Coordinates of C-alpha atoms in Angstrom, one line a residue:
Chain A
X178 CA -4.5 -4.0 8.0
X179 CA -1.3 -1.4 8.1
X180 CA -1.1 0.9 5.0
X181 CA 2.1 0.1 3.9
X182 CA 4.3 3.1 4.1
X183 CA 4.9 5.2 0.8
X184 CA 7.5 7.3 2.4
X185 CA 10.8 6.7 1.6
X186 CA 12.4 7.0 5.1
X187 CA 11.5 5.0 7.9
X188 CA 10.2 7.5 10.7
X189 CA 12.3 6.8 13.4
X190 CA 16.1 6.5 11.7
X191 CA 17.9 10.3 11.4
X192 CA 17.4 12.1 8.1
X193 CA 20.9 12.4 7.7
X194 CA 22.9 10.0 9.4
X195 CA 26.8 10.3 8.9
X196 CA 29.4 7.6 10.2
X197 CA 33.3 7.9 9.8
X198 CA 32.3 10.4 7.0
X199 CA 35.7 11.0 5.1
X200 CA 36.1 13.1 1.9
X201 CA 39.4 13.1 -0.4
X202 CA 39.3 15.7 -2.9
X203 CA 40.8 14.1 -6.5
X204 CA 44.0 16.3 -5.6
X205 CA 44.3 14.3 -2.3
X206 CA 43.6 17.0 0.1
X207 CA 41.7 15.1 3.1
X208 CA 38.8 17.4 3.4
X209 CA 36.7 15.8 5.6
X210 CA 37.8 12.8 8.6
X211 CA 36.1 10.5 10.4
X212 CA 32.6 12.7 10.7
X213 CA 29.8 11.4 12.9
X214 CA 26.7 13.2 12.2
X215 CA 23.0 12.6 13.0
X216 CA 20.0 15.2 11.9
X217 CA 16.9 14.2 13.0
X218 CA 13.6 15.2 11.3
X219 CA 12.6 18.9 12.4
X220 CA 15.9 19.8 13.9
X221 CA 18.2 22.7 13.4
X222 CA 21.8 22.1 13.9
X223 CA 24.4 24.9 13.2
X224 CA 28.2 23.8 11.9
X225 CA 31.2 26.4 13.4
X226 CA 34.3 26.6 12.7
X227 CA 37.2 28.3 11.2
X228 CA 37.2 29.1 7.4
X229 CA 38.5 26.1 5.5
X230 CA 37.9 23.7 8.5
X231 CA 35.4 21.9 5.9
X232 CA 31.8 23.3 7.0
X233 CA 30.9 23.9 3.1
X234 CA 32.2 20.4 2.3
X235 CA 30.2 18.5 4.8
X236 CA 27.4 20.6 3.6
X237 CA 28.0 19.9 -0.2
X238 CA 28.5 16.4 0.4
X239 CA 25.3 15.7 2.5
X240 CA 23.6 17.8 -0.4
X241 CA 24.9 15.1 -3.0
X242 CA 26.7 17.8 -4.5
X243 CA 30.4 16.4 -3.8
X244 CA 31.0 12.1 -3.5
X245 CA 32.5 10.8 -0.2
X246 CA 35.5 8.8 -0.4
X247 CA 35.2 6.6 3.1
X248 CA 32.3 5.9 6.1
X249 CA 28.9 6.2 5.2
X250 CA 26.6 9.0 4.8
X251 CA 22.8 8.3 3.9
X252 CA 20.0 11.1 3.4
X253 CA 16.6 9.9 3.9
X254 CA 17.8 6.1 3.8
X255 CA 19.5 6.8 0.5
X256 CA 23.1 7.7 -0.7
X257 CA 23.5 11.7 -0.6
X258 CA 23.6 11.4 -4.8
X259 CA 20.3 9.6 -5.2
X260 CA 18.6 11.1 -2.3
X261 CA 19.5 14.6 -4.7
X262 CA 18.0 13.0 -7.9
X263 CA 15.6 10.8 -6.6
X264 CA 14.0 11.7 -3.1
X265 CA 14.1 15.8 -4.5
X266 CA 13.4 16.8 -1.2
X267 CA 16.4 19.0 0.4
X268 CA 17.0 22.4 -0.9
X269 CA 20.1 24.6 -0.5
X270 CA 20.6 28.3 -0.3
X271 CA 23.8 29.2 -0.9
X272 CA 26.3 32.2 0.1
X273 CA 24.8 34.7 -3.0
X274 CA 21.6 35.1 -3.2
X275 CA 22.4 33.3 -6.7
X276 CA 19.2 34.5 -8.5
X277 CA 19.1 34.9 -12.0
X278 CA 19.5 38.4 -13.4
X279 CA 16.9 38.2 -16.4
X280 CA 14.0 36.4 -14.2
X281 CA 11.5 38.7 -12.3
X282 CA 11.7 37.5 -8.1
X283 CA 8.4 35.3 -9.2
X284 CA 9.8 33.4 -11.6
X285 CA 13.4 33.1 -9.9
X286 CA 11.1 31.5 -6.7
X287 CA 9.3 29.7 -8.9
X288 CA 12.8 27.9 -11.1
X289 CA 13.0 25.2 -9.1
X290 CA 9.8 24.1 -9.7
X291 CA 10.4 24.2 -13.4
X292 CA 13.4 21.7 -13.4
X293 CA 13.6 18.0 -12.7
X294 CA 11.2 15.9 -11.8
X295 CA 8.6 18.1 -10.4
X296 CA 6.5 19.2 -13.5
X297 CA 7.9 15.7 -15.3
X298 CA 5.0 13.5 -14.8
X299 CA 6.9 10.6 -15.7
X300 CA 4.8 7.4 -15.2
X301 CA 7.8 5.1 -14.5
X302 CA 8.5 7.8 -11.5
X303 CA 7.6 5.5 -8.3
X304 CA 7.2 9.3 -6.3
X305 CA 3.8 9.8 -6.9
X306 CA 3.2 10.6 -3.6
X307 CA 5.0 13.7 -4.0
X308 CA 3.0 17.0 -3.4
X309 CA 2.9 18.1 -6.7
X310 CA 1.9 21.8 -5.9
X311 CA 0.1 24.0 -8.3
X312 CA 3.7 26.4 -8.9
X313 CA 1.7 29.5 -9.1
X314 CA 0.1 29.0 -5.6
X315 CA 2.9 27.5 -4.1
X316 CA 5.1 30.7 -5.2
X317 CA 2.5 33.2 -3.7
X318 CA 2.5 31.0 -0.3
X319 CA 6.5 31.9 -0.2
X320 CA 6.6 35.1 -1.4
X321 CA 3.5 35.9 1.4
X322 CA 6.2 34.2 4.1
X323 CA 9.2 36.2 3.1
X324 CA 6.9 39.1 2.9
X325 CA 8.2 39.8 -0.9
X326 CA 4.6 39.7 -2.6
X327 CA 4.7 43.4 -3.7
X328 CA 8.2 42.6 -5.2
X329 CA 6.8 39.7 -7.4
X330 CA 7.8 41.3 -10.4
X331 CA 10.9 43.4 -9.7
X332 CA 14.0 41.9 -10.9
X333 CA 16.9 41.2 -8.7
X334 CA 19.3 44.2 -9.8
X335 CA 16.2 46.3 -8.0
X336 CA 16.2 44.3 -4.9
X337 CA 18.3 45.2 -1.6
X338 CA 20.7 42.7 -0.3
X339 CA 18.6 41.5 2.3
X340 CA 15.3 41.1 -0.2
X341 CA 17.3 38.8 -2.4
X342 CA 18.5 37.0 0.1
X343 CA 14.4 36.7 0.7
X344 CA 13.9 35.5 -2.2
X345 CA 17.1 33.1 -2.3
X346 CA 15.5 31.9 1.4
X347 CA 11.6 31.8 -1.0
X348 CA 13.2 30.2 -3.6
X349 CA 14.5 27.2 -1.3
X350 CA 11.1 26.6 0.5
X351 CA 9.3 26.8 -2.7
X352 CA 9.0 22.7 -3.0
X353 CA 8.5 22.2 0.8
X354 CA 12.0 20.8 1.4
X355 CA 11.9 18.6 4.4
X356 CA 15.7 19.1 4.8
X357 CA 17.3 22.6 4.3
X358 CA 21.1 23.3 3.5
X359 CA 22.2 26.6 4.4
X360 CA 25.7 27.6 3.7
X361 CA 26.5 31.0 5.1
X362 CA 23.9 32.4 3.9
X363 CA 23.5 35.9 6.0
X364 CA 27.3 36.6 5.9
X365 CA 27.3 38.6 3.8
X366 CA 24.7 41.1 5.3
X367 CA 25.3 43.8 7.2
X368 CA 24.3 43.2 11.2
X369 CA 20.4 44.4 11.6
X370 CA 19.6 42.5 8.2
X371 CA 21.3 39.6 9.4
X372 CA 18.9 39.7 12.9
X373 CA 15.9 40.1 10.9
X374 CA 16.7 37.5 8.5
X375 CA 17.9 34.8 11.5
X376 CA 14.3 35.8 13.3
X377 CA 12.7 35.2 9.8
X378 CA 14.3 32.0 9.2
X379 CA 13.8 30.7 12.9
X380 CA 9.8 31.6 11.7
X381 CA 10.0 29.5 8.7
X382 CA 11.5 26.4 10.5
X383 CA 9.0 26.3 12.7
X384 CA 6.1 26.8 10.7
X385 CA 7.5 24.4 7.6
X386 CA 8.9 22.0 9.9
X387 CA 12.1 21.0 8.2
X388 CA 15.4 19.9 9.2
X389 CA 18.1 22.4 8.6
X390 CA 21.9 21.9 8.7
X391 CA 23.0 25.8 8.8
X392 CA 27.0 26.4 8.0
X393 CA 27.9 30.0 9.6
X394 CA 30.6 31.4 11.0
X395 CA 29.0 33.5 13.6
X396 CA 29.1 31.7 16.8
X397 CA 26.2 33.4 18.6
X398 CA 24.1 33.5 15.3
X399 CA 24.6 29.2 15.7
X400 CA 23.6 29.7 19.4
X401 CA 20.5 31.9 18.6
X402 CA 19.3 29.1 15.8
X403 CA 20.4 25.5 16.6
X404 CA 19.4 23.0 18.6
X405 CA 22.7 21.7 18.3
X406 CA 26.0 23.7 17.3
X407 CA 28.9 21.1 16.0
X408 CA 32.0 22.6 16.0
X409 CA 34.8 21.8 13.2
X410 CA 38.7 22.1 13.3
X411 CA 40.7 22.3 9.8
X412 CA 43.6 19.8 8.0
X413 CA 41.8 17.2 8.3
X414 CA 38.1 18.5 8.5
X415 CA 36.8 17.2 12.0
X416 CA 34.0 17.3 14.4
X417 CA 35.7 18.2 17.7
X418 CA 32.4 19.3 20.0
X419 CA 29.4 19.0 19.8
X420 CA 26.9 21.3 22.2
X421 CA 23.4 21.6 22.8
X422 CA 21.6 24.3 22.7
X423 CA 18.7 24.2 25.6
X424 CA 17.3 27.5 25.2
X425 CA 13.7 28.0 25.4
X426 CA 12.1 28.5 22.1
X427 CA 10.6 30.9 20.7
X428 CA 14.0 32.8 20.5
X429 CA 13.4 36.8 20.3
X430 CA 16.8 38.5 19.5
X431 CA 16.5 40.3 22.9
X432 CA 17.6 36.4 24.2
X433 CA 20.8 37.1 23.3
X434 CA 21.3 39.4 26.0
X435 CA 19.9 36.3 28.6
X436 CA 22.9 35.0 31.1
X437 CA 21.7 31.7 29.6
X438 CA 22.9 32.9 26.3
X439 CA 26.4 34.7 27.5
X440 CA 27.4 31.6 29.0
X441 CA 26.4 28.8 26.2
X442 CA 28.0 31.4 23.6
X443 CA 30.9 31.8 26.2
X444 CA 30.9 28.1 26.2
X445 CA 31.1 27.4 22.3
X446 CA 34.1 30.2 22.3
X447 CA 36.2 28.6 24.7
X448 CA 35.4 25.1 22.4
X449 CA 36.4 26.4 19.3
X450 CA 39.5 27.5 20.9
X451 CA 40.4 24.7 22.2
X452 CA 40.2 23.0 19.6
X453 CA 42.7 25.3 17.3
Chain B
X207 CA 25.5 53.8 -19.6
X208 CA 26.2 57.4 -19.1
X209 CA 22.7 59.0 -19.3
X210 CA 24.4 62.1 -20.6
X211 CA 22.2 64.1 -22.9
X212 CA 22.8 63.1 -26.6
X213 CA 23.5 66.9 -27.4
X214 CA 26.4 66.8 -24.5
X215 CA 27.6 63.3 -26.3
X216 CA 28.0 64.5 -29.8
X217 CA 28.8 68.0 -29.5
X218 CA 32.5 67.3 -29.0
X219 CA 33.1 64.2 -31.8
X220 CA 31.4 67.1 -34.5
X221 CA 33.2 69.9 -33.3
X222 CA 36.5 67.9 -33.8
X223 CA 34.4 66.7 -37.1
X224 CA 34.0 70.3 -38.1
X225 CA 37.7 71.6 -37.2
X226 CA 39.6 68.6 -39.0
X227 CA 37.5 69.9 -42.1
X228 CA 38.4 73.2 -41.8
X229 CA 41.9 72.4 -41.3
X230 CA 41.8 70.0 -44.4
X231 CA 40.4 72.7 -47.1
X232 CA 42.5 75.4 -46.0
X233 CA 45.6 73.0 -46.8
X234 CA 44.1 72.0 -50.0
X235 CA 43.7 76.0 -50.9
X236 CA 47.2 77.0 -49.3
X237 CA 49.1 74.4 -51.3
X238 CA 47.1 74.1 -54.6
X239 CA 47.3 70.2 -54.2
X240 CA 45.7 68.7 -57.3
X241 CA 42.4 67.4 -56.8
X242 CA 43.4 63.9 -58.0
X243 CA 45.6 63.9 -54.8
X244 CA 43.9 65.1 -52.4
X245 CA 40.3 67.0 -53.0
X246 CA 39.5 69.6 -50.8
X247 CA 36.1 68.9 -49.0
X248 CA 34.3 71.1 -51.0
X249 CA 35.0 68.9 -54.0
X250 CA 33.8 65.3 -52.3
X251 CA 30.8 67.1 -50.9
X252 CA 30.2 68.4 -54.8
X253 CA 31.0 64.6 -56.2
X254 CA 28.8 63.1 -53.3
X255 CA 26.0 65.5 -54.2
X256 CA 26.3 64.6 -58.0
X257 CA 26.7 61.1 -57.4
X258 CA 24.1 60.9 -54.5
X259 CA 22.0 58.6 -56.2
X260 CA 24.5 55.8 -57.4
X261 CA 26.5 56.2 -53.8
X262 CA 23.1 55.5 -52.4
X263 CA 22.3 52.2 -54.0
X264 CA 25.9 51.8 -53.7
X265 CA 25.1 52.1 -50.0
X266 CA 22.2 50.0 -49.8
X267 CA 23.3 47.0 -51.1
X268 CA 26.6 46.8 -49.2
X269 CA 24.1 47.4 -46.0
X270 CA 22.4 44.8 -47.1
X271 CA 25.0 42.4 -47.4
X272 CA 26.4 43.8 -44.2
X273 CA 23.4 43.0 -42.0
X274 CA 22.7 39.8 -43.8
X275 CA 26.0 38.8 -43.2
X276 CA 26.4 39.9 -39.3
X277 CA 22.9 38.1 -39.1
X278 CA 24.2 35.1 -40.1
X279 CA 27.3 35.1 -38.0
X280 CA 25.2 35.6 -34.9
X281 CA 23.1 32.2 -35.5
X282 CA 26.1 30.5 -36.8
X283 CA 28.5 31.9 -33.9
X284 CA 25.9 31.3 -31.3
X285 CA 25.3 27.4 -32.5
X286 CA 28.7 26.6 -32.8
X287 CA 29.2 28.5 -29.2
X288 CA 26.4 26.3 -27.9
X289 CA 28.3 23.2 -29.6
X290 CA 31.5 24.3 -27.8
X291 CA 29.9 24.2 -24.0
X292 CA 28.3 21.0 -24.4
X293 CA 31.2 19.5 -25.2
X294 CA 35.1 19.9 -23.6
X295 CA 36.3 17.5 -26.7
X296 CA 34.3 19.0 -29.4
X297 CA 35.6 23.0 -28.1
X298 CA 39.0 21.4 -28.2
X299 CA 38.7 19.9 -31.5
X300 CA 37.7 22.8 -33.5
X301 CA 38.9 25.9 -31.3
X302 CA 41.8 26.1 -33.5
X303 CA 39.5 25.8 -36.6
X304 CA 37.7 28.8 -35.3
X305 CA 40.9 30.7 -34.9
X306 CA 41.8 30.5 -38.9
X307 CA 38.6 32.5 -39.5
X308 CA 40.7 35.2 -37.5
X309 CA 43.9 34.7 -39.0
X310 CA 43.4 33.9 -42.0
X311 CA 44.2 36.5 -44.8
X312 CA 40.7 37.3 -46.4
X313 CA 41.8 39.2 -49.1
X314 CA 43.4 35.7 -50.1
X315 CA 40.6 33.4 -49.4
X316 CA 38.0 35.6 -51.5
X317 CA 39.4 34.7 -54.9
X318 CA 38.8 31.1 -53.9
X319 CA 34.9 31.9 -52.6
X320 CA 34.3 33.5 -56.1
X321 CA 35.9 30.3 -57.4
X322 CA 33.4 27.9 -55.9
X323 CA 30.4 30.6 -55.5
X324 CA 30.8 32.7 -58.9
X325 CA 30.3 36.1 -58.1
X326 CA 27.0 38.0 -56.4
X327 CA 25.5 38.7 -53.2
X328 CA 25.8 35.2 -51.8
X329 CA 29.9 35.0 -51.9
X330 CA 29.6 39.0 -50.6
X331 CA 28.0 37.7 -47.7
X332 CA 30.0 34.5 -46.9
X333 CA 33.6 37.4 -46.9
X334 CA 31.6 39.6 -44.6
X335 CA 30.3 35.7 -42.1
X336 CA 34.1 35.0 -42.3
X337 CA 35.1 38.2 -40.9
X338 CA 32.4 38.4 -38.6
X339 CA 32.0 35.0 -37.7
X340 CA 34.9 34.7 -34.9
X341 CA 34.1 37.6 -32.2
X342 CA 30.8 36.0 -31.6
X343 CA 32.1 32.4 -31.1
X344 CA 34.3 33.2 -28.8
X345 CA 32.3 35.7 -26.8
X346 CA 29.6 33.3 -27.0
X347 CA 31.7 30.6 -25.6
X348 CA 32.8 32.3 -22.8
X349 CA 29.5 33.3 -21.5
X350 CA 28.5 30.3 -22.0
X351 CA 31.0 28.0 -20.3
X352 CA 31.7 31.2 -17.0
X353 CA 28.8 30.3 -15.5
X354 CA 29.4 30.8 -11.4
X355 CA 30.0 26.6 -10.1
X356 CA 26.8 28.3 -7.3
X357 CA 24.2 28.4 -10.3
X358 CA 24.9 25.2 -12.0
X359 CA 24.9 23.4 -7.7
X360 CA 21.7 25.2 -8.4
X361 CA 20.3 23.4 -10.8
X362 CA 21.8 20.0 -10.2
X363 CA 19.7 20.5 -6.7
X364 CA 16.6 20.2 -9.0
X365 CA 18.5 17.5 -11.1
X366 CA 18.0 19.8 -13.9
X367 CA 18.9 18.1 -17.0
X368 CA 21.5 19.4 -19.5
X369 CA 19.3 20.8 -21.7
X370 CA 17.3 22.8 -18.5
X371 CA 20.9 24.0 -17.6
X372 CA 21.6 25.2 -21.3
X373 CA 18.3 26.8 -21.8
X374 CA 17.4 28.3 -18.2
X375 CA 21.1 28.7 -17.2
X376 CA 23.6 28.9 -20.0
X377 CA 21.8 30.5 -23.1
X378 CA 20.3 33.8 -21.2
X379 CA 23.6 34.1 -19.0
X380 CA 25.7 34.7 -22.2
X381 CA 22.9 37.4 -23.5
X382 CA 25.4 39.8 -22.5
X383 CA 28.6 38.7 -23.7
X384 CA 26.9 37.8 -27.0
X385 CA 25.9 41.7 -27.5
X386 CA 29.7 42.7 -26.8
X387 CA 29.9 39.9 -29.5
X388 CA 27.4 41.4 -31.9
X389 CA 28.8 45.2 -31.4
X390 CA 32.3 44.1 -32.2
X391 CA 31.3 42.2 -35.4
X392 CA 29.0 44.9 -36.7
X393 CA 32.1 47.1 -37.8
X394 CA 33.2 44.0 -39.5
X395 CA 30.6 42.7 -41.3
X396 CA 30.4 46.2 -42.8
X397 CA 34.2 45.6 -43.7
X398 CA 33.5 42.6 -45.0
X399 CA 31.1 43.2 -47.0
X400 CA 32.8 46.0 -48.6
X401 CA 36.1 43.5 -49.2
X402 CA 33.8 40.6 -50.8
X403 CA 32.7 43.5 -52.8
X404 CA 36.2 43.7 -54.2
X405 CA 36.3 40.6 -55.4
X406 CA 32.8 39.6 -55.9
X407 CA 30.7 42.3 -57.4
X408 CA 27.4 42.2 -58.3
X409 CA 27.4 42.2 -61.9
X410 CA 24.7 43.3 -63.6
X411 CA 22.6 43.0 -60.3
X412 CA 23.9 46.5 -59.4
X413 CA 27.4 47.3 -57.4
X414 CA 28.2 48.6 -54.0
X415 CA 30.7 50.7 -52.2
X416 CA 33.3 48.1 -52.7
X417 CA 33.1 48.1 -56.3
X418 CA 32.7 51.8 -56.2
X419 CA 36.2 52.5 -54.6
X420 CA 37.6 50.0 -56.8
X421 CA 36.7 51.6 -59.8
X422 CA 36.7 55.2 -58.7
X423 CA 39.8 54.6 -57.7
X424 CA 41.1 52.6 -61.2
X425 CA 39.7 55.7 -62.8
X426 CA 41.3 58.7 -60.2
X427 CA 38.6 59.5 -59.5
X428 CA 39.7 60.7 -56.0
X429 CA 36.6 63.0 -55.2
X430 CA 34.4 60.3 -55.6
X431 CA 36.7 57.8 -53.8
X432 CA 36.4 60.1 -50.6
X433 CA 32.7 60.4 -51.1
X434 CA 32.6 56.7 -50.9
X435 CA 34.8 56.2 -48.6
X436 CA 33.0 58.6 -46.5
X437 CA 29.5 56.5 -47.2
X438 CA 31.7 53.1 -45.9
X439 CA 32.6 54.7 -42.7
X440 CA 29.0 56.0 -41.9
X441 CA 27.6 52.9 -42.9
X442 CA 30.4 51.2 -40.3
X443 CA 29.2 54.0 -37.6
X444 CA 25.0 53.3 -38.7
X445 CA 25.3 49.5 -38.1
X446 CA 27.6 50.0 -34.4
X447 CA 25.4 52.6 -33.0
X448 CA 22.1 50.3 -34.0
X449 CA 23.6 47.2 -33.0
X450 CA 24.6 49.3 -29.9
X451 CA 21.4 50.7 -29.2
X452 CA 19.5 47.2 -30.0
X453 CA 21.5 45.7 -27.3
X454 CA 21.3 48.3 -24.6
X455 CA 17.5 47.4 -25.2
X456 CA 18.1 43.4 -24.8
X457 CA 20.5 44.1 -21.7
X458 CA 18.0 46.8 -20.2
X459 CA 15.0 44.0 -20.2
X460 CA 17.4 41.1 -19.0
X461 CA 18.3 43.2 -16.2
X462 CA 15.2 44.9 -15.4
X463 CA 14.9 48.3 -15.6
X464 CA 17.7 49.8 -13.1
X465 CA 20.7 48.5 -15.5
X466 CA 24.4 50.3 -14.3
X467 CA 27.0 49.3 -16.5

């Protein structure tokens, strides 16, 4: 007899599936337009495109952070809003590190596990299944992977710009998110953090296996991550190209000097151009 | 916070201490003014010695009202600034409300407290809350309600619940603009404290500073008014620099140890 499935998406349909997406701010600025979208489970795609073209939008709504106004967009099965309170299982790491000031690294990786529904043990809560980790061992297994264990209890103001952005990065993975939202999150770093960091993340992904939708604005860093990179044009927020990304994998940095690399990052430039 | 050392700090503040002193008792000699004018130093430091006792309890008991008072107006301020950020109505409501503690006249409302309160230490307190009251509301309002749109996308990632985003978010983010609160109404709790003394004494209970300069003053006493005077302002500068100090302690934990402001 079949064990009936307790997972809330079927297997085979995308995570995040997206059809004539379109998002109308309450001003009536036309944000996002007609967005086709598709994110399978395990799979890295990278969004490019000019600042204010929408990238952080798409990214906000798919978190179930912003409603859509037109098309559909569902997240495991579910609309973006209840997959965010309900299925719990996407995470987002945001341009600032955006760690609290007052809380040691530890317990700034550990917040999330402290809100919502994962140390509610409600019995009307039909997610049972969920892990339900023990929060001190699931904080030392991300600290261990961002390599911030001796930092456990320094507080952020102590922390260089690339260590918080560790622990932002620890933070996020700290519930085993099976779909991670990254908005720009090494922009703000200076160039050799920003390698190490991309090289780190690349690590994570394929050790945690989640899907990640990553929003940057530099186009080789979306060459050097994705499997796909989508590229986006402004007024109204659109999906122009999409190209994929058929480098080998494990990607070293020193890939980035490959001809394969020059000429898919080549590729994605004369894309982007076209399409402003 | 300039990790000068305290002798580099106060050194100058004294010596301009020490030279406006100087200054002041050589006028006083030079013109003959008549002490109950303007009494040389020498003559308030003589009436604060013989008086050190009364200008002591004097002291204590306007302290006391002071720090109960600025006490009180950090719970209060703090509550209703919580009130305020739950609620867009509710802030809107009773902002204005809020305001009147700031504008209105307290010499005028202080009559009325000793109407409904009679007088002692509980109407002395309730001048120096109404004085006090307003700089932490809206200091506590504002770090409550600027809270960066990141953190609360943050929390509403977890589906953190309101009262989550108020106690993990809200509450220690305004930590800091609640000690700039608490600074500012130190110097007036002391203030009022010294006003509801004016009108609402102690009676038998003992008096303070306020009742001091009132009747020092009634009698021309003017050495003594200077000594107490003196005792007001060094009360004013004691609660500041502790409040102060207190703080930098709060802020220094809450930020961890390397803390640049």
């Amino acid at each position: 007899m079949p064990v009936p499935s307790t997972d809330l998406s079927p297997g085979p349909a995308p995570l995040v599936l997206a059809r004539g997406l379109s998002l109308r701010f309450p001003g009536g600025l036309l944000a996002l337009d007609g967005i086709d979208l598709e994110l399978r489970r395990g799979e890295l795609l990278a969004i490019v495109g000019p600042s204010g073209c929408g990238k952080s939008t798409l990214l906000r709504a798919v978190a179930g952070l912003l409603p859509t106004t037109g098309g559909t967009l569902t997240v495991a099965g579910l609309t973006p809003e209840l997959a965010r309170r309900q299925w719990g299982r996407q995470a987002f790491v945001f341009q600032d590190p955006t760690l609290l000031p007052w809380r040691s690294v530890h317990d700034n990786v550990r917040l999330p596990l402290e809100l919502g529904r994962y140390l509610k043990t409600d019995p009307k809560n039909d997610l049972k299944n969920d892990p339900q980790p023990d929060p001190e061992a699931a904080v030392a297994r991300v600290l261990a992977l961002v390599g911030l264990q001796e930092f456990a209890g320094a507080h952020p103001a102590e922390l260089s710009g690339g260590m918080r952005m560790r622990a932002s990065l620890a933070r996020a993975l700290v519930t085993r998110p099976e779909l991670l939202l990254l908005d720009e999150p090494f922009g703000a770093l200076d160039e050799l953090t920003r390698e190490r960091l991309d090289q780190e993340l690349l690590g994570l992904w394929q050790r945690d296996g989640f899907a990640a939708l990553a929003v940057t604005h530099s186009l080789a860093e979306a060459v050097l991550l994705a499997d796909r990179v989508l590229v986006m044009r402004p007024r109204p927020g659109r999906i122009t190209h999409t190209l994929t990304i058929d480098l080998p994998r494990p990607r070293p940095p020193e890939i980035q000097t490959t001809p394969a690399f020059t000429a898919l990052l080549a590729d994605l430039r004369a894309r982007i151009q076209e399409s402003t | 916070m300039t990790r000068e050392p305290l002798r580099a700090r106060l050194l100058p503040p004294l010596l301009v201490f020490a030279l406006v002193v100087l200054l002041w008792q050589l006028l006083c000699t030079a013109f003959a003014l008549p002490v109950y004018l303007v009494p040389s130093p020498a003559r308030v430091a003589a009436a604060a010695f013989a008086n050190a006792g009364n200008l002591a309890t004097a002291t204590a008991l306007t302290a006391t009202a002071a720090v109960l008072g600025l006490l009180v107006s950090l719970t209060l301020g703090t509550a209703i600034a919580v009130l305020f950020s739950q609620s867009r109505l509710l802030a809107r409501s009773l902002y204005p409300y809020a305001i009147f503690l700031q504008t209105v006249p307290i010499v005028a409302i202080a009559p009325l407290i000793v109407i409904w309160f009679g007088t002692g230490l509980t109407s002395v307190v309730l001048v120096a809350v109404m004085i006090s009251l307003f700089p932490v509301i809206t200091n506590g309002t504002t770090g409550l309600t600027r809270v960066d749109p990141q953190y609360l996308e943050l929390f509403a990632m977890r589906d953190a619940s309101r009262r989550q985003v108020l106690l993990k978010l809200r509450l220690p983010g305004a930590v800091p603009y609640i000690v700039t609160g608490a600074k500012v109404s130190s110097g007036l709790a002391v203030i009022g404290a010294i006003v509801g003394e004016f009108f609402a004494g102690y009676g038998s209970a003992g008096y303070g500073l306020g009742f001091l300069i009132l009747q020092t003053s009634g009698q021309l006493r003017t050495a003594d008014l200077f000594a107490a005077i003196l005792a007001c302002t060094l009360l004013g500068l004691l609660m500041f620099s502790a409040v102060s100090l207190l703080g930098d302690l709060i802020l220094r934990r809450w930020r961890g140890r390397e803390l640049e402001a």
